[in-house]
Short mmCIF file of C-alpha atoms and ligand atoms in Angstrom, two decimals:
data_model
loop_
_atom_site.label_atom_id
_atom_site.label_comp_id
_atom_site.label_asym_id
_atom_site.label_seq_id
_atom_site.Cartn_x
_atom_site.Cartn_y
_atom_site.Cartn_z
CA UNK A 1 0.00 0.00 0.00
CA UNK A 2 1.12 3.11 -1.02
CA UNK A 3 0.74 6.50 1.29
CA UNK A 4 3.39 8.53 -0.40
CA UNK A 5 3.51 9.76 -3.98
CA UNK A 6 5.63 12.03 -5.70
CA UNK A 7 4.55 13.48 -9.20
CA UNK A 8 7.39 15.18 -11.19
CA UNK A 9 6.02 17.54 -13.57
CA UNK A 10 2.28 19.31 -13.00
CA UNK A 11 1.29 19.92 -16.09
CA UNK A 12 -2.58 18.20 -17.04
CA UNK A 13 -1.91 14.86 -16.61
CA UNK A 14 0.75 15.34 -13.32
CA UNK A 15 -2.04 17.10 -12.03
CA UNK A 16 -4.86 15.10 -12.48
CA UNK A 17 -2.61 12.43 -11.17
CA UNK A 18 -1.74 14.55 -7.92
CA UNK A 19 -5.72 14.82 -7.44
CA UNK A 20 -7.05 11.91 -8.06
CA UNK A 21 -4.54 10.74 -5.89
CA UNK A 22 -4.63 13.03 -3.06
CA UNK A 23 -8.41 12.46 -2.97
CA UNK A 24 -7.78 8.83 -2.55
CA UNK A 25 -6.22 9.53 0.61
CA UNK A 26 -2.45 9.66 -0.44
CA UNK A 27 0.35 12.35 0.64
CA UNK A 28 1.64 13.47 -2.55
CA UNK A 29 4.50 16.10 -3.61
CA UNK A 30 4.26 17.87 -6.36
CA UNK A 31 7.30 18.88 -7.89
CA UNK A 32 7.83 21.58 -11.12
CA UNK A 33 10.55 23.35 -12.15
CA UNK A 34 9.19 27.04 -11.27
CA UNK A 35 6.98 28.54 -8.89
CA UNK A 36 4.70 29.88 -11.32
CA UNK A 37 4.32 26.19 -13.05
CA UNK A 38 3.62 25.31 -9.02
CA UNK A 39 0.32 27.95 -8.88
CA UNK A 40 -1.01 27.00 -12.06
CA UNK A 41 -1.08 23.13 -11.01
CA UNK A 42 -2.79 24.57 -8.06
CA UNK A 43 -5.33 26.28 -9.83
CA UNK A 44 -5.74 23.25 -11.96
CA UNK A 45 -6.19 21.17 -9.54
CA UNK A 46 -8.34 23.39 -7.08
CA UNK A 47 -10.74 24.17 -10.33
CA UNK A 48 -10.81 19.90 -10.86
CA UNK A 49 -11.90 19.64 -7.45
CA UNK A 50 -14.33 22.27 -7.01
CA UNK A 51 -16.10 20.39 -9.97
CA UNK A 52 -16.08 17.36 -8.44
CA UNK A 53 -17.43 19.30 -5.56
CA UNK A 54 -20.07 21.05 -7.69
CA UNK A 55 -21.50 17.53 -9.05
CA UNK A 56 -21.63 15.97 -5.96
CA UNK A 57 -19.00 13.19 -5.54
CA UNK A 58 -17.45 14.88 -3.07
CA UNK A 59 -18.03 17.37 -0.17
CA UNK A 60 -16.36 20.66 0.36
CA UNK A 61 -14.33 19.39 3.87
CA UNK A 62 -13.11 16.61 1.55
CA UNK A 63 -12.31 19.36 -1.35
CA UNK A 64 -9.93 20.83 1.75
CA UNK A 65 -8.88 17.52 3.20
CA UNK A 66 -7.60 16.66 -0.54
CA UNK A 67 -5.77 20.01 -1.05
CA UNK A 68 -4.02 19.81 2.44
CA UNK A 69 -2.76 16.47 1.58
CA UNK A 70 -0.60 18.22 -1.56
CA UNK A 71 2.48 19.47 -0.92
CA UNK A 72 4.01 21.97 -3.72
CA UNK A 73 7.87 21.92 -4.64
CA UNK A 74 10.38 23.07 -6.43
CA UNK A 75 13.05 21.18 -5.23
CA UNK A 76 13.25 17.45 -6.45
CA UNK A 77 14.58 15.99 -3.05
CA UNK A 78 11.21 17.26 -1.78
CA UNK A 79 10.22 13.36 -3.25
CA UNK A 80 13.13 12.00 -1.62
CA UNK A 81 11.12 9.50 0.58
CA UNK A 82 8.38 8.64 -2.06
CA UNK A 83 7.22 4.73 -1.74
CA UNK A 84 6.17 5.76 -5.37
CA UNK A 85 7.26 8.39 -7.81
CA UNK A 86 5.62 8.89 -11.03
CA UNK A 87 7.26 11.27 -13.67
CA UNK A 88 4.68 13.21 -15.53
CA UNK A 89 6.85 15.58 -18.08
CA UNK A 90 6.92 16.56 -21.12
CA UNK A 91 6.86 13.87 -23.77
CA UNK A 92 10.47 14.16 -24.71
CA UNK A 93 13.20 12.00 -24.52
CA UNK A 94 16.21 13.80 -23.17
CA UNK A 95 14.27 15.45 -20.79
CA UNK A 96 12.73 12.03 -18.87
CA UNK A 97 16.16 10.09 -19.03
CA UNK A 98 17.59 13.64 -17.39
CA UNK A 99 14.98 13.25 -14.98
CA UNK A 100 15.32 9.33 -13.86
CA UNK A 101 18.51 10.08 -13.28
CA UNK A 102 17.94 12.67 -10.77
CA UNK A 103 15.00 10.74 -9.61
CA UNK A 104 17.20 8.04 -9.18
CA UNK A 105 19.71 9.89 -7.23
CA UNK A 106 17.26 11.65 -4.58
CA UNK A 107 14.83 8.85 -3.88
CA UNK A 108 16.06 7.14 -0.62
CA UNK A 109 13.83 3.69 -0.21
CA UNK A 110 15.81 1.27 -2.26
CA UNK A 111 11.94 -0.61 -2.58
CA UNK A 112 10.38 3.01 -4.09
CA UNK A 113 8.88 1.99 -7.63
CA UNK A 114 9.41 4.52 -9.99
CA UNK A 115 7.35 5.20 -12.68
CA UNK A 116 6.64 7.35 -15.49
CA UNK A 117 3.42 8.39 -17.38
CA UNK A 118 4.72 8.09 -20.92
CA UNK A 119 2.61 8.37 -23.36
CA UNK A 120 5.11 6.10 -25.90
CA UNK A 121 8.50 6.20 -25.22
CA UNK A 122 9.98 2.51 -23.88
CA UNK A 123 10.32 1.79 -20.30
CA UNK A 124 13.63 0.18 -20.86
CA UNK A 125 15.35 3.20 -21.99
CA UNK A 126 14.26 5.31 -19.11
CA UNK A 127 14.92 2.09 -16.18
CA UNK A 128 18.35 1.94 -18.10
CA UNK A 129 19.04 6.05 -16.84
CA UNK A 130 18.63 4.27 -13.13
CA UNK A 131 21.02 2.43 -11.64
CA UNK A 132 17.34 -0.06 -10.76
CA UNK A 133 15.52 -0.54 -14.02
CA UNK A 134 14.09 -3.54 -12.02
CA UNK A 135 12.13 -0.98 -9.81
CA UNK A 136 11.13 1.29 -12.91
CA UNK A 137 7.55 0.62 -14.95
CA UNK A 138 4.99 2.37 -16.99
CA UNK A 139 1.91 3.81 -15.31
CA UNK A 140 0.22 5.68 -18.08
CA UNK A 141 -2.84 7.37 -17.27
CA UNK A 142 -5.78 9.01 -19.49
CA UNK A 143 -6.62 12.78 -20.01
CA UNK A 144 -8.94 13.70 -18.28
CA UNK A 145 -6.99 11.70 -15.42
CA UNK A 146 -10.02 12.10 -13.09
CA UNK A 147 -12.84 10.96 -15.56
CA UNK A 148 -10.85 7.96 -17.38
CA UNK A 149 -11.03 4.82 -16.09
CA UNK A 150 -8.00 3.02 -17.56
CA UNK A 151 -4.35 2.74 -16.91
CA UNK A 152 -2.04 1.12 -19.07
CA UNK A 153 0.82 -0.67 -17.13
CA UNK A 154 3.56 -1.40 -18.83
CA UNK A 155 7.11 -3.52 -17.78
CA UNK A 156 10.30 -3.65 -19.29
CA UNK A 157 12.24 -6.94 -19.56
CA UNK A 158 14.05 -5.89 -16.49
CA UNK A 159 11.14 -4.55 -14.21
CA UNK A 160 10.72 -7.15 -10.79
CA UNK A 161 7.09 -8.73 -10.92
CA UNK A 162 7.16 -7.50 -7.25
CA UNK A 163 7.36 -3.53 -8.87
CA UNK A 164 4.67 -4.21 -11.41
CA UNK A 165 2.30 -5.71 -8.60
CA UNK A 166 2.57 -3.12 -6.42
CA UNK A 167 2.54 -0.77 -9.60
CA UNK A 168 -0.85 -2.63 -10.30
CA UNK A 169 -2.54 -2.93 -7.09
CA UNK A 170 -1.64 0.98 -6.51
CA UNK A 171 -3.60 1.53 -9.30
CA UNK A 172 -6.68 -0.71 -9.28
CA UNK A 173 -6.75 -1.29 -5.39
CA UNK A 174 -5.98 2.53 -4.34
CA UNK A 175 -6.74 4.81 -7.22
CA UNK A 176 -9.75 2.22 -8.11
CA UNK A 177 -8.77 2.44 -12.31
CA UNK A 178 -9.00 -0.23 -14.72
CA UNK A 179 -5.26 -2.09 -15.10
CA UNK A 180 -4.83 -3.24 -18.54
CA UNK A 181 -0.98 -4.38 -19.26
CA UNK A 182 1.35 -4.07 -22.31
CA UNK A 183 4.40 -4.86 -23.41
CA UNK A 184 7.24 -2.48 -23.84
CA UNK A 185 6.96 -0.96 -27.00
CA UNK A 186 6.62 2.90 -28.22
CA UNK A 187 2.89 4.04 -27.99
CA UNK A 188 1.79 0.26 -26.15
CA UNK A 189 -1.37 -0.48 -26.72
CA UNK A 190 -3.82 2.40 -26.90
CA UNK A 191 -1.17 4.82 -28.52
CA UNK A 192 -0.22 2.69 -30.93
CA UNK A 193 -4.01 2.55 -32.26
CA UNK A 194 -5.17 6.20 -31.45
CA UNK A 195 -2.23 7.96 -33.16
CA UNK A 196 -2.75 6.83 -36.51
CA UNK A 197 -6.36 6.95 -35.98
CA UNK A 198 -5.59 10.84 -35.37
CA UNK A 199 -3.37 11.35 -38.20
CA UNK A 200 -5.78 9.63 -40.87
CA UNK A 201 -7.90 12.46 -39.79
CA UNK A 202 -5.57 15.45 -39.85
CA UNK A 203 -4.42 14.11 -43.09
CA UNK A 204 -8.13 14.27 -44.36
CA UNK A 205 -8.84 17.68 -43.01
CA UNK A 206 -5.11 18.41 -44.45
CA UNK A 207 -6.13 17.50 -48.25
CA UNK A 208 -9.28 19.21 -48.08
CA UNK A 209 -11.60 16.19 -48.45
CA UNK A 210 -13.66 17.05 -45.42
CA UNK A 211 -14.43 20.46 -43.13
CA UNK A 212 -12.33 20.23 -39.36
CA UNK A 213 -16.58 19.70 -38.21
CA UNK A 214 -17.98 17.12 -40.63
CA UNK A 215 -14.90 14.52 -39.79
CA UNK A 216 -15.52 14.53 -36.15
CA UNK A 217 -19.05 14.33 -36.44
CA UNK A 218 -18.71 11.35 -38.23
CA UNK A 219 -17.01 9.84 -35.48
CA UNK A 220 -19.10 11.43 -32.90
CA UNK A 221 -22.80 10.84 -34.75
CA UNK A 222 -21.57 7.63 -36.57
CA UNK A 223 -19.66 5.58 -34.17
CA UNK A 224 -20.24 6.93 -30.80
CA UNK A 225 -17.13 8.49 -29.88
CA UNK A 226 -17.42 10.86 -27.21
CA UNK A 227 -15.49 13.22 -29.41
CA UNK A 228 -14.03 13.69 -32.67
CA UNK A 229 -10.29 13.09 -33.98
CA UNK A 230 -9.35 16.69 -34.21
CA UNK A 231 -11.28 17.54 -30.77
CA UNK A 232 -9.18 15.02 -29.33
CA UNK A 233 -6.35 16.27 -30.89
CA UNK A 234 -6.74 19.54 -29.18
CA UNK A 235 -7.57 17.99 -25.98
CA UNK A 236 -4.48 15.91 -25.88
CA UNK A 237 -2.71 18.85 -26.98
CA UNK A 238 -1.07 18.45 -30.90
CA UNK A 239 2.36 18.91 -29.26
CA UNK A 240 1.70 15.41 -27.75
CA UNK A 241 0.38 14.16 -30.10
CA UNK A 242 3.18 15.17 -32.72
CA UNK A 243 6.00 13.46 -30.07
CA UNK A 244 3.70 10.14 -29.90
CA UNK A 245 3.65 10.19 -33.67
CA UNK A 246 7.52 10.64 -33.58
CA UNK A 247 8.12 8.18 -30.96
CA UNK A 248 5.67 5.22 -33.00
CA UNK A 249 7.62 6.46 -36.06
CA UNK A 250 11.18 6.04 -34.66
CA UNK A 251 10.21 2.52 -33.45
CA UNK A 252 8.21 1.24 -36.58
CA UNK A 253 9.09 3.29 -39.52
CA UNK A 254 6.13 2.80 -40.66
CA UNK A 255 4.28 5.77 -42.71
CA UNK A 256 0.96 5.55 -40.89
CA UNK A 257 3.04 6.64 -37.77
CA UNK A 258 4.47 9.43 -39.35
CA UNK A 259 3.15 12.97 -38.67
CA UNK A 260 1.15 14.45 -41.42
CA UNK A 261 2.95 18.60 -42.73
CA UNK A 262 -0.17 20.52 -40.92
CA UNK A 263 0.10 18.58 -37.54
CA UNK A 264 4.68 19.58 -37.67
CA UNK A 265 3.42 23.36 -39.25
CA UNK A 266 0.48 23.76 -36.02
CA UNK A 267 3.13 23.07 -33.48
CA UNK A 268 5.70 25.16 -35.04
CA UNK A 269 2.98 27.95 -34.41
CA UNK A 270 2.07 27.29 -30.53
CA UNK A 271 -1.42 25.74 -31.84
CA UNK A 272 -1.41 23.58 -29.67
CA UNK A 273 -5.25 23.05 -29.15
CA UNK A 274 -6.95 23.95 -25.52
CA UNK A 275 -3.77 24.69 -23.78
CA UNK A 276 -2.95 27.39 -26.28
CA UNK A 277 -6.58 28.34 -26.76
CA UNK A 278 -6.60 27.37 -30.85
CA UNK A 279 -5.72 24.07 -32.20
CA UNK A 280 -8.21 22.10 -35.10
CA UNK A 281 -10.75 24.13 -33.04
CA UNK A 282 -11.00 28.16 -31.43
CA UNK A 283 -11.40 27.65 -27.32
CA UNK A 284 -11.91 30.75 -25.23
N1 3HC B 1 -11.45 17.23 -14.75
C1 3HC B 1 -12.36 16.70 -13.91
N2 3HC B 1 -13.59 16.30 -14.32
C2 3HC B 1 -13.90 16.48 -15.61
C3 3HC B 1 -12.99 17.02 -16.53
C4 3HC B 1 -11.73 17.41 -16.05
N3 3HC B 1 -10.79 17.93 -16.85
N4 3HC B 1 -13.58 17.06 -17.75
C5 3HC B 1 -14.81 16.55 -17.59
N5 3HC B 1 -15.01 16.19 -16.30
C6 3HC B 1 -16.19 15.54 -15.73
C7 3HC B 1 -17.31 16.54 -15.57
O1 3HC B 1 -17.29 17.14 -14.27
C8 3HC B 1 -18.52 15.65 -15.74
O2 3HC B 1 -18.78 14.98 -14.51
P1 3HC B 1 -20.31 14.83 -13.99
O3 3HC B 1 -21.01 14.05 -15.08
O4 3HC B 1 -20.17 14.06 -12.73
O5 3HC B 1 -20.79 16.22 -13.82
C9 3HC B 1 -18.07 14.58 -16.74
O6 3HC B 1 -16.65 14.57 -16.68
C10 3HC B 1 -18.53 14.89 -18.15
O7 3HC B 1 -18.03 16.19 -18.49
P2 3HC B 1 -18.83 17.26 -19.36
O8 3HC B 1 -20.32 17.05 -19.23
O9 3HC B 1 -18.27 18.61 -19.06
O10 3HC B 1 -18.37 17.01 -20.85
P3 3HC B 1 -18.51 15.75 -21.74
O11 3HC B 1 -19.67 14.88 -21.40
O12 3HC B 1 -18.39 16.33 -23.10
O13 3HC B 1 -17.19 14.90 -21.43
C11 3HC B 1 -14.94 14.31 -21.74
C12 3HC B 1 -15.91 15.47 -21.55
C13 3HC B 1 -14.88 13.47 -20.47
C14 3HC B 1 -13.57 14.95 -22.00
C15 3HC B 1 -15.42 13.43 -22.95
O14 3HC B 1 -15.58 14.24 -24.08
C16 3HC B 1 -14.47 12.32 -23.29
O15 3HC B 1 -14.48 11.26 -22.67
N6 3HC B 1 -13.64 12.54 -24.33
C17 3HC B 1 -12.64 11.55 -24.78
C18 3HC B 1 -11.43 11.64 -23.90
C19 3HC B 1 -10.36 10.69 -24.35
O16 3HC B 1 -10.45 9.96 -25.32
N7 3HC B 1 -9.25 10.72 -23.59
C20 3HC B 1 -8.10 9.92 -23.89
C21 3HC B 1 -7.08 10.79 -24.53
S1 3HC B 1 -5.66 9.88 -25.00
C22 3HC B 1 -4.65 10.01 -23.68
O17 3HC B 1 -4.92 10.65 -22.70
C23 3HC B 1 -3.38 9.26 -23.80
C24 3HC B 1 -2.20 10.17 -23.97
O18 3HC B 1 -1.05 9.39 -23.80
C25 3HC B 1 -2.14 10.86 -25.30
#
């Protein structure tokens, strides 16, 4: 059983893991590289849980009981006696094996499992920037991390069964999501299906066949898709999505992986959907 967390990196999915978290009863640390990164995972978080208090599933004393239970940091040995640690940056290479280094070096308990969130790049890669890639797995959550019920766990060929069980029951037993388990390979299992799923649609909207609207209506109207391609683009943020598409296309080389002009031209812009206000969509 888990009781302390760190989460490295606050942005929407390191915050929605500090909350859902914290409201499971957890002490987590939140670490970020600035203060000002620090307030806006506050206000994220705050605003996630003030919904949750709006609709009912929780009361206000429990909204305050949550927050108290989060600790903000800038300092990374503010995690230093995390049973668990999961790294929630961005989705780029350098910058996680940089981290699991550090991680590495500041977290005391030799039994601490640490994970990462990665959307797609290979556990073994980061476990090999630790000097225990038996203690280091997957735990990849779903945006948004307090509505989604899955989480995809994921082991290297070196991670101990011991650090994916306790990985797993942390998960399913504490956080009460639904474990499903891959393999290590870029994108595992629901990346490796949505990406290219996402791309066939930018690449349609790209050619001119169909209007940004009429493509994720079809998905919406015809198949029952909460939401579109390109909505889900912009929810996922295309910057994501573009290092995803990179990742799957470094592993595979395979041209359905690879990221359609617009998608490389949008992020060269700062469209990066919802974050940035304007992705496939206008947000306000
Ligand atoms: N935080 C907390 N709660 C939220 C939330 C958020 N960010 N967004 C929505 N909710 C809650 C609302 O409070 C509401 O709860 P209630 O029914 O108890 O009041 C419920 O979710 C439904 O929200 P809304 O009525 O506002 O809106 P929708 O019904 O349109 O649902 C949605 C919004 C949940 C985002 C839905 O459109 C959806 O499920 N979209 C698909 C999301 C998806 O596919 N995510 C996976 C992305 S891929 C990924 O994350 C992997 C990565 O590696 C790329």
């Amino acid at each position: 059983m888990i009781t302390r967390l760190g989460v490295v990196g606050a942005g929407l999915m390191g915050s929605g893991i500090a909350e859902v978290s914290s409201r499971k009863g957890l002490s987590v640390v939140v670490v970020e590289a600035s203060q000002a990164a620090l307030e806006r995972a506050r206000n994220r978080i705050t605003k996630s849980i003030d919904r949750g208090v709006r609709s009912g599933k929780l009361t206000a004393a429990e909204r305050d009981a949550a927050l108290a239970r989060i600790a903000f940091e800038t300092d990374l040995s503010a995690i230093a006696d995390s049973e668990l640690v999961v790294e929630a940056v961005i989705e780029e290479e350098s910058t996680k094996l940089e981290l699991f280094r550090r991680i590495d070096e500041v977290v005391t308990d030799p039994n601490a499992i640490l994970a990462s969130n990665t959307s797609s790049i290979p556990i073994m890669k980061l476990g090999m920037a630790t000097k225990r890639p038996e203690s280091v797995v997957g735990i990849h959550f779903f945006n948004p991390v307090p509505v989604m019920p899955l989480v995809e766990l994921v082991t290297s060929l070196l991670t101990d069964p011991n650090t994916a069980g306790a990985a797993n029951r942390f998960a399913t037993d504490q956080l009460g999501k639904h474990v499903i388990l891959s393999k290590d390979r870029a994108g595992f299992i629901v990346n490796a299906l949505l990406i290219p799923y996402i791309l066939s649609a930018i690449r349609m909207f790209e050619s001119g066949f169909a209007t940004a609207e009429d493509i994720d209506t079809g998905m919406v109207d015809g198949c029952a898709h909460p939401m579109g391609p390109l909505a889900l683009a912009d929810l996922i943020g295309l910057d994501t999505t573009m290092a995803v598409a990179e990742s799957l296309y470094s592993e595979f080389k395979e041209p359905l992986y690879a990221p359609p002009p617009l998608l490389s031209r949008m992020c060269e812009a700062g469209l990066l959907g919802r974050k940035t206000s304007r992705g496939f969509y206008q947000y306000d």
